Amino acid sequence: MTTVRVSAAVMTHPRRARLAEGLARRTGIPCVVADPEPAGRPNALRTSAEAWSRTTDDATHHLVVQDDIEPSAALLSTAHKAAARFPGRAIAFYTNWDCRNASAVRLAALAGAGWVSAIDGEYTPTLALLLPGRHARGFARYARRLVPTHTDDDEVMTEYLAAREVPVLLSVPNLVDHLDVTSIAGNNPEGERRACCYAPGQVPASGVLTGFTAVPHFRAGQLRVLVRGDGRPPRWTSTPWTTAGESLGVDIVRLEDDWRAWQGRSPEATALADRFGTTALRSLWAAGFLLGHAARTLGTGRDPVAGLRSEALRTLAVGGLLTLTRDTGAGETAHRLRLLADSGARSGEKAAATRGFVPHARATAQAPSGETPGGEREAPAEGTPRGERDCTPSS
């Protein structure tokens, strides 16, 4: 059995050298890599290529973290365990709270899984990413050729991994959060960019959620259902949530009845509706219902961790409504919104438990179909089309 050796690097810009050095001290990562052209226009891909090139000769895997993170104390130890268990996969330890992959993480959190397959076609989260050594070195070479014409390391990473059919797993919980610091890449107008399920006191459970074909996605006050197609681009399509009866096996009439019942008995319904609008609140409640319903049908054999469930639903509400008002994260409002999402999730779980259902996903600890015991796949030709970006980049 191959001995796992993980090298690591912190990527930074000289303007944030103090931040990077502090992160290196806290994590024990000895290698700090700064932008090689600090006087030039900021280019995350340029610095990323350098950071991935620092993979040591004997490393089986390489971890790159960006300087603007708050890491869990378990980040490095979990990275080592993940490298041993999933040797051929890319492992992302951060997922932004309003992106498509955040919806997959929340589904896994409510289903009691510790890892979930990424939704392919969306950008790869690079805030804290682990790659097999040969792909770390390969990406460094690939990225350097594209630096003159590209700047986004997350999108180029998606292209590289897709061309080589490297599966991406997301950790549940996220093991890093994004700090609220000035963006070198100019992303400050996007507002807060936080993790969808950061719980520094928790580590991922053993179960892997994979094979799901539909997941509810709540963003900017609107709810859609992402449905996986037959493999031809676009692989995932966005459909109206009212079609969830077909894609998720949900009784939409019961969902609507339960929503009206919540409105009638909740003393906070009117105040929240005045602030966010009834349509946005109904969509949030329905998002919770659909997540709870889908998670209840997965049969993971493990109950969700209460803290992870709570955080996943909190960020569903706050992250999904943040673009409507800039202060949804404030204490009492965030608490009320989480309770609304939790009520929806519990109603969805009860609805799933009382009707027949054919699961659209599975939880497993086995390698995905087509992956060899070593985790590698044959590489197809390069040039995979860019995936859709529907949420904020991390750098």
GROMACS .gro file of C-alpha atoms in nm:
model
  395
    1MET     CA    1   0.000   0.000   0.000
    2THR     CA    2   0.136   0.342  -0.098
    3THR     CA    3   0.234   0.567   0.191
    4VAL     CA    4   0.047   0.896   0.173
    5ARG     CA    5   0.260   1.208   0.178
    6VAL     CA    6   0.089   1.546   0.157
    7SER     CA    7   0.281   1.863   0.079
    8ALA     CA    8   0.109   2.198   0.116
    9ALA     CA    9   0.138   2.565   0.024
   10VAL     CA   10  -0.030   2.894   0.111
   11MET     CA   11  -0.083   3.116  -0.194
   12THR     CA   12  -0.084   3.490  -0.141
   13HIS     CA   13  -0.004   3.835  -0.274
   14PRO     CA   14   0.266   4.056  -0.115
   15ARG     CA   15  -0.009   4.297  -0.004
   16ARG     CA   16  -0.138   4.018   0.222
   17ALA     CA   17   0.195   3.872   0.328
   18ARG     CA   18   0.123   3.922   0.698
   19LEU     CA   19  -0.209   3.740   0.663
   20ALA     CA   20  -0.042   3.450   0.482
   21GLU     CA   21   0.241   3.421   0.732
   22GLY     CA   22  -0.005   3.409   1.020
   23LEU     CA   23  -0.201   3.134   0.845
   24ALA     CA   24   0.119   2.939   0.781
   25ARG     CA   25   0.210   2.956   1.150
   26ARG     CA   26  -0.134   2.844   1.266
   27THR     CA   27  -0.158   2.551   1.027
   28GLY     CA   28   0.207   2.447   1.024
   29ILE     CA   29   0.228   2.483   0.645
   30PRO     CA   30   0.591   2.579   0.579
   31CYS     CA   31   0.556   2.699   0.219
   32VAL     CA   32   0.417   3.046   0.139
   33VAL     CA   33   0.399   3.130  -0.232
   34ALA     CA   34   0.350   3.491  -0.339
   35ASP     CA   35   0.245   3.628  -0.677
   36PRO     CA   36   0.564   3.618  -0.887
   37GLU     CA   37   0.467   3.947  -1.055
   38PRO     CA   38   0.341   4.160  -0.765
   39ALA     CA   39   0.360   4.484  -0.964
   40GLY     CA   40   0.142   4.345  -1.240
   41ARG     CA   41  -0.233   4.322  -1.263
   42PRO     CA   42  -0.359   4.073  -0.999
   43ASN     CA   43  -0.394   3.727  -1.150
   44ALA     CA   44  -0.506   3.440  -0.927
   45LEU     CA   45  -0.411   3.184  -1.190
   46ARG     CA   46  -0.051   3.308  -1.203
   47THR     CA   47  -0.008   3.264  -0.829
   48SER     CA   48  -0.201   2.938  -0.829
   49ALA     CA   49   0.032   2.788  -1.090
   50GLU     CA   50   0.328   2.870  -0.866
   51ALA     CA   51   0.160   2.725  -0.557
   52TRP     CA   52   0.075   2.397  -0.730
   53SER     CA   53   0.428   2.373  -0.871
   54ARG     CA   54   0.560   2.351  -0.514
   55THR     CA   55   0.442   1.991  -0.485
   56THR     CA   56   0.739   1.808  -0.337
   57ASP     CA   57   0.903   1.525  -0.531
   58ASP     CA   58   0.791   1.258  -0.283
   59ALA     CA   59   0.435   1.391  -0.234
   60THR     CA   60   0.143   1.170  -0.329
   61HIS     CA   61  -0.088   1.471  -0.283
   62HIS     CA   62  -0.063   1.848  -0.258
   63LEU     CA   63  -0.286   2.091  -0.069
   64VAL     CA   64  -0.312   2.458  -0.168
   65VAL     CA   65  -0.491   2.707   0.055
   66GLN     CA   66  -0.547   3.074  -0.010
   67ASP     CA   67  -0.441   3.333   0.244
   68ASP     CA   68  -0.790   3.466   0.327
   69ILE     CA   69  -0.928   3.164   0.513
   70GLU     CA   70  -1.015   3.067   0.867
   71PRO     CA   71  -0.914   2.698   0.891
   72SER     CA   72  -1.054   2.429   1.114
   73ALA     CA   73  -0.794   2.274   1.341
   74ALA     CA   74  -0.871   1.945   1.167
   75LEU     CA   75  -0.790   2.067   0.814
   76LEU     CA   76  -0.449   1.908   0.767
   77SER     CA   77  -0.526   1.583   0.949
   78THR     CA   78  -0.847   1.544   0.749
   79ALA     CA   79  -0.657   1.617   0.426
   80HIS     CA   80  -0.420   1.329   0.504
   81LYS     CA   81  -0.708   1.092   0.577
   82ALA     CA   82  -0.892   1.200   0.262
   83ALA     CA   83  -0.579   1.146   0.051
   84ALA     CA   84  -0.551   0.790   0.183
   85ARG     CA   85  -0.919   0.710   0.139
   86PHE     CA   86  -0.983   0.888  -0.192
   87PRO     CA   87  -0.641   0.874  -0.361
   88GLY     CA   88  -0.751   0.965  -0.713
   89ARG     CA   89  -0.997   1.244  -0.637
   90ALA     CA   90  -0.978   1.618  -0.591
   91ILE     CA   91  -1.104   1.720  -0.245
   92ALA     CA   92  -1.246   2.068  -0.183
   93PHE     CA   93  -1.270   2.179   0.179
   94TYR     CA   94  -1.468   2.497   0.108
   95THR     CA   95  -1.792   2.565  -0.077
   96ASN     CA   96  -1.933   2.916  -0.117
   97TRP     CA   97  -2.272   2.956   0.047
   98ASP     CA   98  -2.483   3.052  -0.257
   99CYS     CA   99  -2.333   2.835  -0.532
  100ARG     CA  100  -2.477   2.517  -0.679
  101ASN     CA  101  -2.232   2.296  -0.495
  102ALA     CA  102  -2.349   2.449  -0.168
  103SER     CA  103  -2.685   2.287  -0.237
  104ALA     CA  104  -2.513   1.949  -0.271
  105VAL     CA  105  -2.329   2.003   0.059
  106ARG     CA  106  -2.651   2.095   0.238
  107LEU     CA  107  -2.825   1.789   0.100
  108ALA     CA  108  -2.541   1.573   0.232
  109ALA     CA  109  -2.543   1.750   0.570
  110LEU     CA  110  -2.913   1.680   0.617
  111ALA     CA  111  -2.864   1.322   0.499
  112GLY     CA  112  -2.586   1.253   0.750
  113ALA     CA  113  -2.307   1.210   0.492
  114GLY     CA  114  -1.954   1.345   0.535
  115TRP     CA  115  -1.862   1.379   0.169
  116VAL     CA  116  -2.058   1.460  -0.146
  117SER     CA  117  -1.984   1.452  -0.516
  118ALA     CA  118  -1.952   1.797  -0.667
  119ILE     CA  119  -2.201   1.911  -0.927
  120ASP     CA  120  -1.994   1.900  -1.243
  121GLY     CA  121  -1.999   2.200  -1.473
  122GLU     CA  122  -1.966   2.455  -1.194
  123TYR     CA  123  -1.631   2.609  -1.104
  124THR     CA  124  -1.409   2.409  -0.869
  125PRO     CA  125  -1.369   2.569  -0.525
  126THR     CA  126  -0.995   2.644  -0.492
  127LEU     CA  127  -0.989   2.824  -0.156
  128ALA     CA  128  -0.863   2.501   0.003
  129LEU     CA  129  -0.813   2.218  -0.246
  130LEU     CA  130  -0.628   1.885  -0.234
  131LEU     CA  131  -0.509   1.715  -0.554
  132PRO     CA  132  -0.326   1.390  -0.629
  133GLY     CA  133   0.040   1.472  -0.681
  134ARG     CA  134   0.050   1.402  -1.052
  135HIS     CA  135  -0.247   1.630  -1.110
  136ALA     CA  136  -0.100   1.903  -0.890
  137ARG     CA  137   0.212   1.901  -1.107
  138GLY     CA  138   0.006   1.866  -1.422
  139PHE     CA  139  -0.217   2.159  -1.333
  140ALA     CA  140   0.085   2.380  -1.267
  141ARG     CA  141   0.213   2.313  -1.619
  142TYR     CA  142  -0.134   2.352  -1.770
  143ALA     CA  143  -0.206   2.677  -1.586
  144ARG     CA  144   0.123   2.842  -1.676
  145ARG     CA  145   0.038   2.814  -2.044
  146LEU     CA  146  -0.292   2.995  -1.985
  147VAL     CA  147  -0.172   3.278  -1.758
  148PRO     CA  148  -0.137   3.527  -2.049
  149THR     CA  149  -0.508   3.491  -2.134
  150HIS     CA  150  -0.682   3.375  -1.813
  151THR     CA  151  -0.708   3.498  -1.455
  152ASP     CA  152  -0.955   3.269  -1.272
  153ASP     CA  153  -0.783   2.965  -1.123
  154ASP     CA  154  -1.113   2.804  -1.023
  155GLU     CA  155  -1.247   2.795  -1.379
  156VAL     CA  156  -0.918   2.671  -1.525
  157MET     CA  157  -0.907   2.405  -1.252
  158THR     CA  158  -1.253   2.291  -1.362
  159GLU     CA  159  -1.134   2.257  -1.721
  160TYR     CA  160  -0.824   2.065  -1.620
  161LEU     CA  161  -1.004   1.818  -1.392
  162ALA     CA  162  -1.291   1.765  -1.636
  163ALA     CA  163  -1.054   1.689  -1.924
  164ARG     CA  164  -0.893   1.417  -1.713
  165GLU     CA  165  -1.217   1.297  -1.553
  166VAL     CA  166  -1.089   1.356  -1.200
  167PRO     CA  167  -1.389   1.335  -0.963
  168VAL     CA  168  -1.431   1.619  -0.712
  169LEU     CA  169  -1.554   1.556  -0.359
  170LEU     CA  170  -1.674   1.828  -0.120
  171SER     CA  171  -1.625   1.797   0.254
  172VAL     CA  172  -1.924   1.810   0.490
  173PRO     CA  173  -1.866   2.021   0.693
  174ASN     CA  174  -1.648   2.272   0.513
  175LEU     CA  175  -1.316   2.285   0.696
  176VAL     CA  176  -1.235   2.646   0.610
  177ASP     CA  177  -1.435   2.966   0.605
  178HIS     CA  178  -1.370   3.273   0.394
  179LEU     CA  179  -1.248   3.581   0.580
  180ASP     CA  180  -1.407   3.920   0.519
  181VAL     CA  181  -1.096   4.093   0.383
  182THR     CA  182  -1.036   4.313   0.080
  183SER     CA  183  -1.039   4.105  -0.237
  184ILE     CA  184  -0.724   4.117  -0.448
  185ALA     CA  185  -0.929   3.999  -0.745
  186GLY     CA  186  -1.182   4.281  -0.707
  187ASN     CA  187  -1.473   4.075  -0.575
  188ASN     CA  188  -1.573   4.304  -0.287
  189PRO     CA  189  -1.885   4.436  -0.467
  190GLU     CA  190  -2.025   4.083  -0.439
  191GLY     CA  191  -2.057   4.121  -0.061
  192GLU     CA  192  -1.995   3.841   0.185
  193ARG     CA  193  -1.853   3.515   0.051
  194ARG     CA  194  -1.882   3.260   0.329
  195ALA     CA  195  -1.877   2.883   0.361
  196CYS     CA  196  -2.208   2.701   0.330
  197CYS     CA  197  -2.145   2.469   0.625
  198TYR     CA  198  -1.842   2.567   0.834
  199ALA     CA  199  -1.828   2.390   1.169
  200PRO     CA  200  -1.474   2.401   1.310
  201GLY     CA  201  -1.552   2.155   1.588
  202GLN     CA  202  -1.668   1.882   1.348
  203VAL     CA  203  -1.499   1.647   1.101
  204PRO     CA  204  -1.660   1.465   0.806
  205ALA     CA  205  -1.850   1.145   0.875
  206SER     CA  206  -1.767   0.837   0.672
  207GLY     CA  207  -2.063   0.830   0.432
  208VAL     CA  208  -2.025   0.956   0.074
  209LEU     CA  209  -2.331   1.093  -0.103
  210THR     CA  210  -2.314   1.030  -0.476
  211GLY     CA  211  -2.540   0.951  -0.767
  212PHE     CA  212  -2.813   1.203  -0.684
  213THR     CA  213  -2.995   1.332  -0.991
  214ALA     CA  214  -3.182   1.632  -0.850
  215VAL     CA  215  -3.114   1.890  -0.580
  216PRO     CA  216  -3.301   2.207  -0.474
  217HIS     CA  217  -3.101   2.529  -0.517
  218PHE     CA  218  -3.197   2.854  -0.341
  219ARG     CA  219  -3.015   3.170  -0.443
  220ALA     CA  220  -3.098   3.541  -0.448
  221GLY     CA  221  -3.443   3.472  -0.307
  222GLN     CA  222  -3.533   3.230  -0.585
  223LEU     CA  223  -3.571   2.854  -0.575
  224ARG     CA  224  -3.495   2.617  -0.861
  225VAL     CA  225  -3.430   2.244  -0.886
  226LEU     CA  226  -3.107   2.129  -1.050
  227VAL     CA  227  -3.165   1.811  -1.249
  228ARG     CA  228  -2.893   1.591  -1.390
  229GLY     CA  229  -2.935   1.500  -1.755
  230ASP     CA  230  -2.805   1.216  -1.967
  231GLY     CA  231  -2.443   1.332  -1.980
  232ARG     CA  232  -2.465   1.565  -2.278
  233PRO     CA  233  -2.385   1.934  -2.208
  234PRO     CA  234  -2.529   2.103  -2.017
  235ARG     CA  235  -2.511   1.811  -1.776
  236TRP     CA  236  -2.724   1.982  -1.509
  237THR     CA  237  -3.027   2.191  -1.599
  238SER     CA  238  -3.217   2.438  -1.381
  239THR     CA  239  -3.591   2.373  -1.363
  240PRO     CA  240  -3.885   2.538  -1.180
  241TRP     CA  241  -3.923   2.408  -0.825
  242THR     CA  242  -4.290   2.345  -0.888
  243THR     CA  243  -4.182   2.050  -1.106
  244ALA     CA  244  -4.021   1.882  -0.804
  245GLY     CA  245  -4.301   1.627  -0.802
  246GLU     CA  246  -4.132   1.468  -1.102
  247SER     CA  247  -3.764   1.528  -1.020
  248LEU     CA  248  -3.771   1.473  -0.643
  249GLY     CA  249  -4.090   1.275  -0.590
  250VAL     CA  250  -4.247   1.553  -0.382
  251ASP     CA  251  -4.618   1.608  -0.327
  252ILE     CA  252  -4.639   1.978  -0.422
  253VAL     CA  253  -4.995   2.008  -0.289
  254ARG     CA  254  -4.879   1.896   0.054
  255LEU     CA  255  -4.586   2.138   0.038
  256GLU     CA  256  -4.821   2.427  -0.032
  257ASP     CA  257  -5.061   2.318   0.243
  258ASP     CA  258  -4.779   2.295   0.496
  259TRP     CA  259  -4.651   2.640   0.394
  260ARG     CA  260  -4.991   2.799   0.448
  261ALA     CA  261  -5.019   2.623   0.783
  262TRP     CA  262  -4.682   2.767   0.890
  263GLN     CA  263  -4.790   3.115   0.782
  264GLY     CA  264  -5.107   3.084   0.989
  265ARG     CA  265  -4.940   2.975   1.311
  266SER     CA  266  -4.609   3.165   1.299
  267PRO     CA  267  -4.609   3.501   1.481
  268GLU     CA  268  -4.305   3.605   1.275
  269ALA     CA  269  -4.451   3.543   0.930
  270THR     CA  270  -4.581   3.897   0.881
  271ALA     CA  271  -4.263   4.070   1.001
  272LEU     CA  272  -4.041   3.858   0.781
  273ALA     CA  273  -4.273   3.901   0.482
  274ASP     CA  274  -4.266   4.280   0.527
  275ARG     CA  275  -3.887   4.268   0.512
  276PHE     CA  276  -3.818   4.012   0.241
  277GLY     CA  277  -4.147   3.968   0.060
  278THR     CA  278  -4.382   3.672   0.075
  279THR     CA  279  -4.249   3.522  -0.249
  280ALA     CA  280  -3.890   3.502  -0.121
  281LEU     CA  281  -4.002   3.355   0.213
  282ARG     CA  282  -4.222   3.098   0.042
  283SER     CA  283  -3.927   3.000  -0.176
  284LEU     CA  284  -3.700   2.966   0.127
  285TRP     CA  285  -3.953   2.753   0.312
  286ALA     CA  286  -4.001   2.538   0.002
  287ALA     CA  287  -3.621   2.502  -0.032
  288GLY     CA  288  -3.608   2.368   0.323
  289PHE     CA  289  -3.898   2.132   0.249
  290LEU     CA  290  -3.734   1.994  -0.066
  291LEU     CA  291  -3.396   1.950   0.106
  292GLY     CA  292  -3.555   1.773   0.402
  293HIS     CA  293  -3.763   1.553   0.174
  294ALA     CA  294  -3.467   1.456  -0.047
  295ALA     CA  295  -3.238   1.391   0.250
  296ARG     CA  296  -3.498   1.172   0.421
  297THR     CA  297  -3.518   0.944   0.119
  298LEU     CA  298  -3.145   0.878   0.083
  299GLY     CA  299  -3.118   0.603   0.342
  300THR     CA  300  -2.763   0.681   0.463
  301GLY     CA  301  -2.819   0.493   0.788
  302ARG     CA  302  -2.686   0.789   0.985
  303ASP     CA  303  -2.872   1.077   1.144
  304PRO     CA  304  -2.746   1.426   1.060
  305VAL     CA  305  -2.522   1.600   1.311
  306ALA     CA  306  -2.742   1.863   1.476
  307GLY     CA  307  -2.482   2.139   1.447
  308LEU     CA  308  -2.421   2.071   1.078
  309ARG     CA  309  -2.791   2.058   1.002
  310SER     CA  310  -2.844   2.389   1.180
  311GLU     CA  311  -2.554   2.562   1.005
  312ALA     CA  312  -2.654   2.430   0.663
  313LEU     CA  313  -3.006   2.568   0.707
  314ARG     CA  314  -2.879   2.898   0.851
  315THR     CA  315  -2.660   2.963   0.548
  316LEU     CA  316  -2.936   2.846   0.315
  317ALA     CA  317  -3.143   3.133   0.451
  318VAL     CA  318  -2.878   3.400   0.500
  319GLY     CA  319  -2.670   3.323   0.192
  320GLY     CA  320  -2.976   3.280  -0.025
  321LEU     CA  321  -3.125   3.615   0.077
  322LEU     CA  322  -2.811   3.823   0.120
  323THR     CA  323  -2.842   3.991  -0.218
  324LEU     CA  324  -3.188   4.119  -0.121
  325THR     CA  325  -3.061   4.304   0.185
  326ARG     CA  326  -2.710   4.344   0.322
  327ASP     CA  327  -2.790   4.275   0.688
  328THR     CA  328  -2.960   3.935   0.681
  329GLY     CA  329  -2.667   3.797   0.876
  330ALA     CA  330  -2.751   4.008   1.180
  331GLY     CA  331  -2.830   3.791   1.482
  332GLU     CA  332  -3.205   3.789   1.540
  333THR     CA  333  -3.303   3.807   1.174
  334ALA     CA  334  -3.068   3.522   1.084
  335HIS     CA  335  -3.211   3.316   1.370
  336ARG     CA  336  -3.570   3.370   1.253
  337LEU     CA  337  -3.482   3.282   0.896
  338ARG     CA  338  -3.308   2.965   1.008
  339LEU     CA  339  -3.616   2.863   1.205
  340LEU     CA  340  -3.827   2.916   0.893
  341ALA     CA  341  -3.592   2.698   0.685
  342ASP     CA  342  -3.585   2.437   0.961
  343SER     CA  343  -3.965   2.427   0.972
  344GLY     CA  344  -3.972   2.364   0.599
  345ALA     CA  345  -3.709   2.090   0.628
  346ARG     CA  346  -3.896   1.912   0.905
  347SER     CA  347  -4.218   1.924   0.705
  348GLY     CA  348  -4.034   1.778   0.406
  349GLU     CA  349  -3.888   1.497   0.618
  350LYS     CA  350  -4.232   1.410   0.754
  351ALA     CA  351  -4.384   1.416   0.406
  352ALA     CA  352  -4.114   1.179   0.274
  353ALA     CA  353  -4.164   0.943   0.564
  354THR     CA  354  -4.537   0.905   0.494
  355ARG     CA  355  -4.535   0.823   0.124
  356GLY     CA  356  -4.368   0.579  -0.112
  357PHE     CA  357  -4.060   0.706  -0.291
  358VAL     CA  358  -3.797   0.585  -0.536
  359PRO     CA  359  -3.460   0.732  -0.423
  360HIS     CA  360  -3.278   0.959  -0.666
  361ALA     CA  361  -2.942   0.928  -0.488
  362ARG     CA  362  -2.734   0.693  -0.285
  363ALA     CA  363  -2.490   0.720   0.002
  364THR     CA  364  -2.188   0.496  -0.032
  365ALA     CA  365  -1.828   0.456   0.072
  366GLN     CA  366  -1.731   0.296  -0.258
  367ALA     CA  367  -1.545   0.452  -0.548
  368PRO     CA  368  -1.762   0.602  -0.823
  369SER     CA  369  -1.833   0.389  -1.126
  370GLY     CA  370  -1.534   0.375  -1.359
  371GLU     CA  371  -1.269   0.459  -1.100
  372THR     CA  372  -0.992   0.210  -1.046
  373PRO     CA  373  -0.876   0.105  -0.698
  374GLY     CA  374  -0.598   0.362  -0.730
  375GLY     CA  375  -0.854   0.626  -0.817
  376GLU     CA  376  -0.718   0.715  -1.162
  377ARG     CA  377  -0.903   0.733  -1.493
  378GLU     CA  378  -0.786   0.744  -1.851
  379ALA     CA  379  -0.758   1.103  -1.971
  380PRO     CA  380  -0.970   1.214  -2.267
  381ALA     CA  381  -0.868   1.494  -2.498
  382GLU     CA  382  -0.831   1.838  -2.341
  383GLY     CA  383  -1.059   2.128  -2.418
  384THR     CA  384  -1.369   2.070  -2.210
  385PRO     CA  385  -1.610   2.365  -2.240
  386ARG     CA  386  -1.625   2.608  -1.952
  387GLY     CA  387  -1.890   2.540  -1.690
  388GLU     CA  388  -2.151   2.787  -1.582
  389ARG     CA  389  -2.056   3.020  -1.299
  390ASP     CA  390  -2.359   3.125  -1.100
  391CYS     CA  391  -2.196   3.242  -0.780
  392THR     CA  392  -1.907   3.435  -0.638
  393PRO     CA  393  -1.545   3.325  -0.685
  394SER     CA  394  -1.337   3.276  -0.375
  395SER     CA  395  -1.023   3.483  -0.419
   0.00000   0.00000   0.00000
